[in-house]
């Protein structure tokens, strides 16, 4: 089925003018809706650390999740939740009426780096420490070569991933991940991607080493798996980010890989410029 629609999806991937959306006057009012109010409460909830809440100004979770159309009664998959920044919001938001799958790093893979194994074990411990929030999270894994099943096929209303595409590219299995996300979604379901945004024309080698990926390349990866591009948003844009840092995206907060060197400069820039892209699995 995927092969029959790739050609049309590839054409959509190249659409820029007239296809990409930017925030409208209504974007700032989204949090006034019932779902927006609920998301806002969760995003500022006392189960979250002050450090994580402080990053709301850069990651815009309420606006981002509303742009992706995440409702509290949906089945949602988060791919590679890392330390759980978005899990803190999604698990609480979906707990009573929805279903939340967290497809983390594979602990069965013989090639998983030690730091990913450590992050995944800390993530699992985090969930166990707060059962009133996380007891209904369904843990799965995504990683080579054993684990590609992130949720039952055709089961998810939304699949979301935040700042991970560059990792899959560097590891050499980005296309397989997009295939897996496609399979998990219901026909008509939405894939939401947030990623550090490279300047147009950036080489694949630079994308893999800098952490920044072009919008065009993400659209091509999605189209190859059969997705249709729907629209984009500038919710997570940062025009201060010139993307020319000595340690790539990790030069900026929250990583600040250079330590105290030019620290104030990078704090002034803030977190990276990010694309926010919405794709759809065709309905038929």
mmCIF file of C-alpha atoms in Angstrom:
data_model
loop_
_atom_site.group_PDB
_atom_site.id
_atom_site.type_symbol
_atom_site.label_atom_id
_atom_site.label_comp_id
_atom_site.label_asym_id
_atom_site.label_seq_id
_atom_site.Cartn_x
_atom_site.Cartn_y
_atom_site.Cartn_z
ATOM 1 C CA UNK A 1 0.000 0.000 0.000
ATOM 2 C CA UNK A 2 2.852 2.362 0.850
ATOM 3 C CA UNK A 3 4.434 2.001 -2.577
ATOM 4 C CA UNK A 4 1.247 3.053 -4.373
ATOM 5 C CA UNK A 5 1.213 6.513 -2.841
ATOM 6 C CA UNK A 6 4.910 7.391 -2.606
ATOM 7 C CA UNK A 7 4.967 9.223 -5.942
ATOM 8 C CA UNK A 8 2.187 11.592 -4.905
ATOM 9 C CA UNK A 9 3.708 12.111 -1.491
ATOM 10 C CA UNK A 10 7.117 12.878 -2.997
ATOM 11 C CA UNK A 11 5.545 15.605 -5.087
ATOM 12 C CA UNK A 12 3.968 17.079 -1.967
ATOM 13 C CA UNK A 13 7.323 17.044 -0.194
ATOM 14 C CA UNK A 14 8.711 19.584 -2.659
ATOM 15 C CA UNK A 15 5.840 22.011 -2.130
ATOM 16 C CA UNK A 16 6.981 25.111 -0.294
ATOM 17 C CA UNK A 17 5.142 28.218 -1.483
ATOM 18 C CA UNK A 18 1.454 27.955 -0.707
ATOM 19 C CA UNK A 19 1.857 24.721 1.269
ATOM 20 C CA UNK A 20 3.742 25.688 4.404
ATOM 21 C CA UNK A 21 1.779 27.415 7.129
ATOM 22 C CA UNK A 22 2.924 30.085 9.509
ATOM 23 C CA UNK A 23 1.309 31.129 12.766
ATOM 24 C CA UNK A 24 -1.856 33.157 12.402
ATOM 25 C CA UNK A 25 -3.475 35.601 14.764
ATOM 26 C CA UNK A 26 -5.383 32.662 16.242
ATOM 27 C CA UNK A 27 -2.227 30.795 17.244
ATOM 28 C CA UNK A 28 -1.720 32.887 20.354
ATOM 29 C CA UNK A 29 -5.295 32.185 21.447
ATOM 30 C CA UNK A 30 -5.130 28.399 21.156
ATOM 31 C CA UNK A 31 -4.542 27.959 24.883
ATOM 32 C CA UNK A 32 -7.975 29.507 25.507
ATOM 33 C CA UNK A 33 -9.701 26.328 24.270
ATOM 34 C CA UNK A 34 -10.657 23.619 26.756
ATOM 35 C CA UNK A 35 -7.879 21.342 25.490
ATOM 36 C CA UNK A 36 -5.443 24.218 25.551
ATOM 37 C CA UNK A 37 -6.296 25.046 29.152
ATOM 38 C CA UNK A 38 -5.788 21.414 30.115
ATOM 39 C CA UNK A 39 -2.446 21.298 28.310
ATOM 40 C CA UNK A 40 -1.365 24.547 29.951
ATOM 41 C CA UNK A 41 -2.163 23.156 33.406
ATOM 42 C CA UNK A 42 -0.215 19.980 32.704
ATOM 43 C CA UNK A 43 2.745 21.873 31.205
ATOM 44 C CA UNK A 44 3.032 23.896 34.425
ATOM 45 C CA UNK A 45 2.153 20.977 36.726
ATOM 46 C CA UNK A 46 3.928 20.328 40.009
ATOM 47 C CA UNK A 47 5.069 16.912 38.749
ATOM 48 C CA UNK A 48 7.501 18.785 36.503
ATOM 49 C CA UNK A 49 10.787 20.285 37.650
ATOM 50 C CA UNK A 50 11.394 24.028 37.547
ATOM 51 C CA UNK A 51 14.137 23.387 35.002
ATOM 52 C CA UNK A 52 11.801 21.589 32.632
ATOM 53 C CA UNK A 53 9.027 24.130 33.054
ATOM 54 C CA UNK A 54 11.520 26.905 32.277
ATOM 55 C CA UNK A 55 12.076 25.343 28.850
ATOM 56 C CA UNK A 56 8.415 25.846 27.908
ATOM 57 C CA UNK A 57 9.440 29.255 26.548
ATOM 58 C CA UNK A 58 11.596 27.541 23.921
ATOM 59 C CA UNK A 59 9.617 24.361 23.234
ATOM 60 C CA UNK A 60 6.079 25.813 23.273
ATOM 61 C CA UNK A 61 4.392 22.541 24.228
ATOM 62 C CA UNK A 62 0.815 23.838 24.325
ATOM 63 C CA UNK A 63 0.945 25.446 20.891
ATOM 64 C CA UNK A 64 2.957 22.571 19.415
ATOM 65 C CA UNK A 65 0.612 19.823 20.587
ATOM 66 C CA UNK A 66 -2.416 21.793 19.493
ATOM 67 C CA UNK A 67 -0.835 22.334 16.075
ATOM 68 C CA UNK A 68 -0.456 18.561 15.829
ATOM 69 C CA UNK A 69 -4.096 18.190 16.877
ATOM 70 C CA UNK A 70 -3.479 16.082 19.985
ATOM 71 C CA UNK A 71 -6.721 15.544 21.918
ATOM 72 C CA UNK A 72 -6.922 13.891 25.367
ATOM 73 C CA UNK A 73 -8.869 10.837 24.109
ATOM 74 C CA UNK A 74 -6.400 9.883 21.375
ATOM 75 C CA UNK A 75 -3.834 7.113 21.014
ATOM 76 C CA UNK A 76 -0.461 8.837 20.784
ATOM 77 C CA UNK A 77 3.043 7.454 20.263
ATOM 78 C CA UNK A 78 6.160 9.386 21.225
ATOM 79 C CA UNK A 79 9.316 8.153 19.502
ATOM 80 C CA UNK A 80 12.523 8.311 21.548
ATOM 81 C CA UNK A 81 11.240 10.330 24.518
ATOM 82 C CA UNK A 82 14.756 10.651 25.936
ATOM 83 C CA UNK A 83 14.634 11.938 29.494
ATOM 84 C CA UNK A 84 10.873 12.432 29.269
ATOM 85 C CA UNK A 85 10.417 16.169 28.804
ATOM 86 C CA UNK A 86 7.380 15.751 26.543
ATOM 87 C CA UNK A 87 6.306 12.542 28.298
ATOM 88 C CA UNK A 88 5.645 14.594 31.420
ATOM 89 C CA UNK A 89 2.996 16.464 29.459
ATOM 90 C CA UNK A 90 1.639 13.758 27.172
ATOM 91 C CA UNK A 91 1.303 11.022 29.797
ATOM 92 C CA UNK A 92 -0.630 13.285 32.142
ATOM 93 C CA UNK A 93 -2.767 14.762 29.361
ATOM 94 C CA UNK A 94 -3.742 11.350 27.944
ATOM 95 C CA UNK A 95 -3.888 9.354 31.170
ATOM 96 C CA UNK A 96 -7.623 9.357 31.862
ATOM 97 C CA UNK A 97 -9.133 9.096 28.390
ATOM 98 C CA UNK A 98 -6.364 8.321 25.917
ATOM 99 C CA UNK A 99 -3.534 5.857 25.318
ATOM 100 C CA UNK A 100 0.143 6.788 25.363
ATOM 101 C CA UNK A 101 2.954 4.675 23.910
ATOM 102 C CA UNK A 102 6.542 5.667 24.694
ATOM 103 C CA UNK A 103 8.894 4.060 22.163
ATOM 104 C CA UNK A 104 12.262 4.532 23.818
ATOM 105 C CA UNK A 105 15.795 3.375 23.159
ATOM 106 C CA UNK A 106 16.134 -0.371 22.676
ATOM 107 C CA UNK A 107 17.947 -2.094 25.527
ATOM 108 C CA UNK A 108 18.137 -5.325 23.538
ATOM 109 C CA UNK A 109 20.226 -3.869 20.759
ATOM 110 C CA UNK A 110 23.897 -4.827 20.850
ATOM 111 C CA UNK A 111 24.758 -1.489 19.231
ATOM 112 C CA UNK A 112 22.967 0.856 21.637
ATOM 113 C CA UNK A 113 25.440 3.427 23.019
ATOM 114 C CA UNK A 114 25.989 3.381 26.767
ATOM 115 C CA UNK A 115 24.544 6.856 27.206
ATOM 116 C CA UNK A 116 21.277 5.848 25.536
ATOM 117 C CA UNK A 117 21.032 2.765 27.717
ATOM 118 C CA UNK A 118 21.556 4.952 30.776
ATOM 119 C CA UNK A 119 18.941 7.476 29.632
ATOM 120 C CA UNK A 120 16.411 4.721 28.967
ATOM 121 C CA UNK A 121 16.906 3.115 32.385
ATOM 122 C CA UNK A 122 16.546 6.512 34.059
ATOM 123 C CA UNK A 123 13.412 7.144 32.006
ATOM 124 C CA UNK A 124 11.850 3.859 33.140
ATOM 125 C CA UNK A 125 12.747 4.652 36.745
ATOM 126 C CA UNK A 126 11.141 8.077 36.360
ATOM 127 C CA UNK A 127 7.879 6.473 35.265
ATOM 128 C CA UNK A 128 7.922 4.014 38.156
ATOM 129 C CA UNK A 129 8.564 6.770 40.695
ATOM 130 C CA UNK A 130 5.303 8.593 39.850
ATOM 131 C CA UNK A 131 2.604 5.952 39.284
ATOM 132 C CA UNK A 132 -0.182 8.489 39.732
ATOM 133 C CA UNK A 133 1.019 10.139 36.535
ATOM 134 C CA UNK A 134 2.786 7.413 34.546
ATOM 135 C CA UNK A 135 1.189 4.094 35.516
ATOM 136 C CA UNK A 136 -0.660 3.784 32.195
ATOM 137 C CA UNK A 137 2.289 4.529 29.894
ATOM 138 C CA UNK A 138 2.820 1.671 27.443
ATOM 139 C CA UNK A 139 6.559 1.154 27.006
ATOM 140 C CA UNK A 140 7.875 -0.051 23.665
ATOM 141 C CA UNK A 141 11.240 0.346 21.945
ATOM 142 C CA UNK A 142 12.598 1.554 18.643
ATOM 143 C CA UNK A 143 16.081 0.531 17.609
ATOM 144 C CA UNK A 144 18.085 -1.799 15.424
ATOM 145 C CA UNK A 145 18.127 -4.607 14.753
ATOM 146 C CA UNK A 146 15.555 -6.175 17.076
ATOM 147 C CA UNK A 147 13.016 -3.492 17.936
ATOM 148 C CA UNK A 148 10.949 -1.652 15.330
ATOM 149 C CA UNK A 149 7.440 -2.264 16.656
ATOM 150 C CA UNK A 150 6.387 0.963 18.375
ATOM 151 C CA UNK A 151 2.614 0.338 18.575
ATOM 152 C CA UNK A 152 0.065 -1.953 16.900
ATOM 153 C CA UNK A 153 -0.246 -1.333 13.174
ATOM 154 C CA UNK A 154 -2.938 1.203 12.230
ATOM 155 C CA UNK A 155 -3.642 2.012 15.892
ATOM 156 C CA UNK A 156 -2.310 5.505 16.566
ATOM 157 C CA UNK A 157 -4.055 8.806 15.970
ATOM 158 C CA UNK A 158 -0.773 10.678 16.360
ATOM 159 C CA UNK A 159 2.902 9.759 16.229
ATOM 160 C CA UNK A 160 5.222 12.475 17.522
ATOM 161 C CA UNK A 161 8.965 12.915 17.619
ATOM 162 C CA UNK A 162 10.992 15.812 18.933
ATOM 163 C CA UNK A 163 14.588 16.544 17.826
ATOM 164 C CA UNK A 164 15.488 12.993 16.782
ATOM 165 C CA UNK A 165 15.747 12.869 12.985
ATOM 166 C CA UNK A 166 19.434 13.828 12.944
ATOM 167 C CA UNK A 167 20.200 10.873 15.226
ATOM 168 C CA UNK A 168 18.447 8.404 12.920
ATOM 169 C CA UNK A 169 20.290 9.845 9.947
ATOM 170 C CA UNK A 170 23.651 9.506 11.688
ATOM 171 C CA UNK A 171 22.798 5.927 12.716
ATOM 172 C CA UNK A 172 21.789 5.065 9.153
ATOM 173 C CA UNK A 173 18.176 4.000 9.656
ATOM 174 C CA UNK A 174 16.066 7.141 9.261
ATOM 175 C CA UNK A 175 13.971 5.604 6.473
ATOM 176 C CA UNK A 176 13.202 2.541 8.599
ATOM 177 C CA UNK A 177 11.988 4.736 11.452
ATOM 178 C CA UNK A 178 9.668 6.666 9.146
ATOM 179 C CA UNK A 179 8.335 3.335 7.844
ATOM 180 C CA UNK A 180 7.661 2.213 11.412
ATOM 181 C CA UNK A 181 5.880 5.455 12.272
ATOM 182 C CA UNK A 182 3.772 5.113 9.129
ATOM 183 C CA UNK A 183 2.775 1.554 10.037
ATOM 184 C CA UNK A 184 1.727 2.548 13.564
ATOM 185 C CA UNK A 185 -0.607 5.311 12.406
ATOM 186 C CA UNK A 186 -4.232 4.817 11.505
ATOM 187 C CA UNK A 187 -5.160 5.821 7.955
ATOM 188 C CA UNK A 188 -5.641 9.566 8.186
ATOM 189 C CA UNK A 189 -3.435 9.772 11.289
ATOM 190 C CA UNK A 190 -0.909 12.559 11.809
ATOM 191 C CA UNK A 191 2.862 12.445 12.175
ATOM 192 C CA UNK A 192 4.286 15.459 14.004
ATOM 193 C CA UNK A 193 7.990 16.246 13.685
ATOM 194 C CA UNK A 194 9.985 18.910 15.507
ATOM 195 C CA UNK A 195 13.648 19.075 14.480
ATOM 196 C CA UNK A 196 16.603 21.451 14.555
ATOM 197 C CA UNK A 197 16.399 23.283 11.231
ATOM 198 C CA UNK A 198 19.393 23.564 8.902
ATOM 199 C CA UNK A 199 19.707 26.224 6.245
ATOM 200 C CA UNK A 200 18.598 25.133 2.747
ATOM 201 C CA UNK A 201 21.392 23.468 0.825
ATOM 202 C CA UNK A 202 23.176 22.059 3.892
ATOM 203 C CA UNK A 203 24.962 18.814 3.014
ATOM 204 C CA UNK A 204 23.955 15.446 4.467
ATOM 205 C CA UNK A 205 27.355 15.171 6.142
ATOM 206 C CA UNK A 206 26.905 18.511 7.885
ATOM 207 C CA UNK A 207 23.355 17.587 8.936
ATOM 208 C CA UNK A 208 24.613 14.419 10.583
ATOM 209 C CA UNK A 209 27.437 16.141 12.454
ATOM 210 C CA UNK A 210 25.758 19.440 13.366
ATOM 211 C CA UNK A 211 22.373 18.129 14.481
ATOM 212 C CA UNK A 212 20.567 20.505 12.102
ATOM 213 C CA UNK A 213 18.476 19.004 9.272
ATOM 214 C CA UNK A 214 16.873 20.776 6.327
ATOM 215 C CA UNK A 215 13.098 20.851 6.064
ATOM 216 C CA UNK A 216 13.403 19.491 2.538
ATOM 217 C CA UNK A 217 15.231 16.392 3.730
ATOM 218 C CA UNK A 218 12.666 15.612 6.436
ATOM 219 C CA UNK A 219 9.911 15.968 3.831
ATOM 220 C CA UNK A 220 11.743 13.606 1.494
ATOM 221 C CA UNK A 221 12.187 10.986 4.232
ATOM 222 C CA UNK A 222 8.499 11.217 5.129
ATOM 223 C CA UNK A 223 7.388 11.036 1.506
ATOM 224 C CA UNK A 224 9.475 7.926 0.849
ATOM 225 C CA UNK A 225 7.488 6.150 3.547
ATOM 226 C CA UNK A 226 4.179 7.297 2.050
ATOM 227 C CA UNK A 227 3.332 10.366 4.118
ATOM 228 C CA UNK A 228 1.609 13.422 2.692
ATOM 229 C CA UNK A 229 2.936 16.787 3.838
ATOM 230 C CA UNK A 230 0.130 18.818 5.429
ATOM 231 C CA UNK A 231 1.607 22.058 6.752
ATOM 232 C CA UNK A 232 4.351 23.657 8.792
ATOM 233 C CA UNK A 233 4.422 26.170 11.607
ATOM 234 C CA UNK A 234 6.960 28.649 12.928
ATOM 235 C CA UNK A 235 5.943 27.965 16.550
ATOM 236 C CA UNK A 236 9.447 26.775 17.421
ATOM 237 C CA UNK A 237 11.444 29.101 15.188
ATOM 238 C CA UNK A 238 14.375 31.087 16.566
ATOM 239 C CA UNK A 239 15.742 33.722 14.148
ATOM 240 C CA UNK A 240 18.672 34.399 16.501
ATOM 241 C CA UNK A 241 20.124 30.973 15.728
ATOM 242 C CA UNK A 242 22.606 31.311 12.851
ATOM 243 C CA UNK A 243 23.417 27.539 12.964
ATOM 244 C CA UNK A 244 27.162 28.088 12.647
ATOM 245 C CA UNK A 245 28.295 26.992 16.094
ATOM 246 C CA UNK A 246 31.574 25.151 16.802
ATOM 247 C CA UNK A 247 29.820 22.184 18.453
ATOM 248 C CA UNK A 248 26.734 22.241 16.277
ATOM 249 C CA UNK A 249 23.352 22.473 17.939
ATOM 250 C CA UNK A 250 24.852 21.218 21.192
ATOM 251 C CA UNK A 251 26.696 24.530 21.556
ATOM 252 C CA UNK A 252 23.378 26.123 22.505
ATOM 253 C CA UNK A 253 21.309 25.520 25.622
ATOM 254 C CA UNK A 254 20.362 23.227 27.132
ATOM 255 C CA UNK A 255 23.602 21.347 26.306
ATOM 256 C CA UNK A 256 26.043 24.309 26.334
ATOM 257 C CA UNK A 257 28.830 21.952 25.314
ATOM 258 C CA UNK A 258 31.492 24.671 25.456
ATOM 259 C CA UNK A 259 30.898 25.142 29.167
ATOM 260 C CA UNK A 260 31.691 28.668 30.308
ATOM 261 C CA UNK A 261 33.224 29.724 26.980
ATOM 262 C CA UNK A 262 30.926 32.336 25.414
ATOM 263 C CA UNK A 263 28.205 31.066 27.714
ATOM 264 C CA UNK A 264 26.295 34.336 27.894
ATOM 265 C CA UNK A 265 26.365 34.641 24.113
ATOM 266 C CA UNK A 266 24.729 31.258 23.651
ATOM 267 C CA UNK A 267 22.248 31.810 26.452
ATOM 268 C CA UNK A 268 21.229 35.024 24.689
ATOM 269 C CA UNK A 269 20.590 33.086 21.473
ATOM 270 C CA UNK A 270 18.518 30.522 23.351
ATOM 271 C CA UNK A 271 17.591 27.065 22.118
ATOM 272 C CA UNK A 272 17.874 26.100 18.464
ATOM 273 C CA UNK A 273 15.787 27.211 15.515
ATOM 274 C CA UNK A 274 13.339 24.348 14.905
ATOM 275 C CA UNK A 275 11.001 23.283 12.164
ATOM 276 C CA UNK A 276 7.550 22.021 13.166
ATOM 277 C CA UNK A 277 6.086 19.816 10.438
ATOM 278 C CA UNK A 278 2.814 17.956 10.120
ATOM 279 C CA UNK A 279 2.337 14.928 7.866
ATOM 280 C CA UNK A 280 -0.633 12.632 7.231
ATOM 281 C CA UNK A 281 -0.912 8.933 6.482
ATOM 282 C CA UNK A 282 -3.352 8.807 3.552
ATOM 283 C CA UNK A 283 -6.843 7.713 4.470
ATOM 284 C CA UNK A 284 -7.187 5.190 1.656
#
